[in-house]
PDB file of C-alpha atoms in Angstrom:
ATOM      1  CA  UNK A  15     -14.157  12.832   0.969  1.00 43.00           C
ATOM      2  CA  UNK A  16     -11.412  10.277   1.370  1.00 60.00           C
ATOM      3  CA  UNK A  17     -10.059   8.560  -1.734  1.00 76.00           C
ATOM      4  CA  UNK A  18      -9.195   4.945  -0.965  1.00 89.00           C
ATOM      5  CA  UNK A  19      -7.388   2.868  -3.556  1.00 90.00           C
ATOM      6  CA  UNK A  20      -6.145  -0.690  -3.617  1.00 92.00           C
ATOM      7  CA  UNK A  21      -2.874  -1.377  -5.416  1.00 88.00           C
ATOM      8  CA  UNK A  22      -2.018  -4.912  -6.377  1.00 86.00           C
ATOM      9  CA  UNK A  23       0.848  -6.335  -8.384  1.00 83.00           C
ATOM     10  CA  UNK A  24       0.241  -8.858 -11.168  1.00 82.00           C
ATOM     11  CA  UNK A  25       3.495 -10.793 -11.358  1.00 81.00           C
ATOM     12  CA  UNK A  26       2.583 -12.547 -14.631  1.00 86.00           C
ATOM     13  CA  UNK A  27       2.024  -9.234 -16.429  1.00 86.00           C
ATOM     14  CA  UNK A  28       4.573  -7.225 -14.397  1.00 83.00           C
ATOM     15  CA  UNK A  29       1.896  -4.599 -13.849  1.00 82.00           C
ATOM     16  CA  UNK A  30       0.456  -2.701 -10.909  1.00 80.00           C
ATOM     17  CA  UNK A  31      -3.307  -2.251 -10.943  1.00 84.00           C
ATOM     18  CA  UNK A  32      -5.375   0.294  -9.013  1.00 86.00           C
ATOM     19  CA  UNK A  33      -8.993  -0.032  -7.978  1.00 87.00           C
ATOM     20  CA  UNK A  34     -11.352   1.862  -5.680  1.00 85.00           C
ATOM     21  CA  UNK A  35     -11.333   0.164  -2.299  1.00 89.00           C
ATOM     22  CA  UNK A  36     -13.355  -0.072   0.889  1.00 88.00           C
ATOM     23  CA  UNK A  37     -11.019  -1.180   3.679  1.00 89.00           C
ATOM     24  CA  UNK A  38     -11.959  -3.386   6.598  1.00 89.00           C
ATOM     25  CA  UNK A  39      -9.600  -4.589   9.292  1.00 87.00           C
ATOM     26  CA  UNK A  40      -9.050  -7.855   7.393  1.00 88.00           C
ATOM     27  CA  UNK A  41      -8.486  -6.999   3.726  1.00 90.00           C
ATOM     28  CA  UNK A  42      -5.233  -5.023   3.667  1.00 92.00           C
ATOM     29  CA  UNK A  43      -1.683  -5.349   4.980  1.00 93.00           C
ATOM     30  CA  UNK A  44       0.004  -1.974   4.355  1.00 94.00           C
ATOM     31  CA  UNK A  45      -1.406   1.534   3.989  1.00 94.00           C
ATOM     32  CA  UNK A  46       0.217   4.687   2.611  1.00 95.00           C
ATOM     33  CA  UNK A  47      -1.602   7.904   3.448  1.00 95.00           C
ATOM     34  CA  UNK A  48      -1.014  11.407   2.120  1.00 94.00           C
ATOM     35  CA  UNK A  49      -3.603  14.109   2.711  1.00 91.00           C
ATOM     36  CA  UNK A  50      -7.025  12.728   1.852  1.00 89.00           C
ATOM     37  CA  UNK A  51      -5.663   9.820  -0.197  1.00 89.00           C
ATOM     38  CA  UNK A  52      -5.257   6.336   1.259  1.00 92.00           C
ATOM     39  CA  UNK A  53      -3.493   3.628  -0.732  1.00 92.00           C
ATOM     40  CA  UNK A  54      -3.778   0.034   0.482  1.00 93.00           C
ATOM     41  CA  UNK A  55      -1.613  -2.980  -0.342  1.00 93.00           C
ATOM     42  CA  UNK A  56      -2.407  -6.672   0.197  1.00 91.00           C
ATOM     43  CA  UNK A  57       1.279  -7.649   0.521  1.00 89.00           C
ATOM     44  CA  UNK A  58       4.839  -6.343   0.556  1.00 88.00           C
ATOM     45  CA  UNK A  59       5.386  -7.177  -3.138  1.00 87.00           C
ATOM     46  CA  UNK A  60       2.647  -4.721  -4.135  1.00 88.00           C
ATOM     47  CA  UNK A  61       4.060  -2.103  -1.775  1.00 92.00           C
ATOM     48  CA  UNK A  62       7.579  -2.571  -3.179  1.00 89.00           C
ATOM     49  CA  UNK A  63       6.333  -2.214  -6.744  1.00 87.00           C
ATOM     50  CA  UNK A  64       4.398   0.961  -5.922  1.00 89.00           C
ATOM     51  CA  UNK A  65       7.190   2.543  -3.874  1.00 89.00           C
ATOM     52  CA  UNK A  66       9.992   1.576  -6.233  1.00 86.00           C
ATOM     53  CA  UNK A  67      11.843   0.065  -3.293  1.00 82.00           C
ATOM     54  CA  UNK A  68      12.686  -3.315  -1.939  1.00 85.00           C
ATOM     55  CA  UNK A  69      13.388  -5.219   1.217  1.00 82.00           C
ATOM     56  CA  UNK A  70      15.461  -2.821   3.345  1.00 84.00           C
ATOM     57  CA  UNK A  71      13.663   0.308   2.132  1.00 86.00           C
ATOM     58  CA  UNK A  72      10.271  -1.290   2.755  1.00 88.00           C
ATOM     59  CA  UNK A  73      11.277  -2.458   6.211  1.00 90.00           C
ATOM     60  CA  UNK A  74      12.554   1.026   7.091  1.00 92.00           C
ATOM     61  CA  UNK A  75       9.370   2.669   5.782  1.00 92.00           C
ATOM     62  CA  UNK A  76       7.092   0.333   7.732  1.00 92.00           C
ATOM     63  CA  UNK A  77       9.062   0.518  10.988  1.00 92.00           C
ATOM     64  CA  UNK A  78       9.540   4.308  10.816  1.00 95.00           C
ATOM     65  CA  UNK A  79       5.989   4.946   9.602  1.00 96.00           C
ATOM     66  CA  UNK A  80       7.209   7.280   6.869  1.00 96.00           C
ATOM     67  CA  UNK A  81       8.035   7.070   3.152  1.00 94.00           C
ATOM     68  CA  UNK A  82       8.657  10.485   1.641  1.00 93.00           C
ATOM     69  CA  UNK A  83       5.434  12.477   2.134  1.00 95.00           C
ATOM     70  CA  UNK A  84       3.414   9.339   2.947  1.00 96.00           C
ATOM     71  CA  UNK A  85       2.560   8.011   6.382  1.00 96.00           C
ATOM     72  CA  UNK A  86       2.871   4.205   6.396  1.00 96.00           C
ATOM     73  CA  UNK A  87       0.738   1.945   8.583  1.00 95.00           C
ATOM     74  CA  UNK A  88       0.538  -1.820   8.835  1.00 94.00           C
ATOM     75  CA  UNK A  89      -2.353  -4.041   9.816  1.00 88.00           C
ATOM     76  CA  UNK A  90      -1.435  -7.347  11.405  1.00 71.00           C
TER      77      UNK A  90
END
């Protein structure tokens, strides 16, 4: 069983929320995968908040396809 979660960042509350998620090719931008867990992000701000990084680190992770133990994919 694959666990798919959607992480989004609420800027007004400065909080990241997680919900169970069913991906399609149109409803996510970035994906972090580790084992049987997939985490999806609608935008770079959510990804930055989750990863604790910013700008350069995010760019490097997306272009290299790796962030620590996670494989990073993007959907354009």
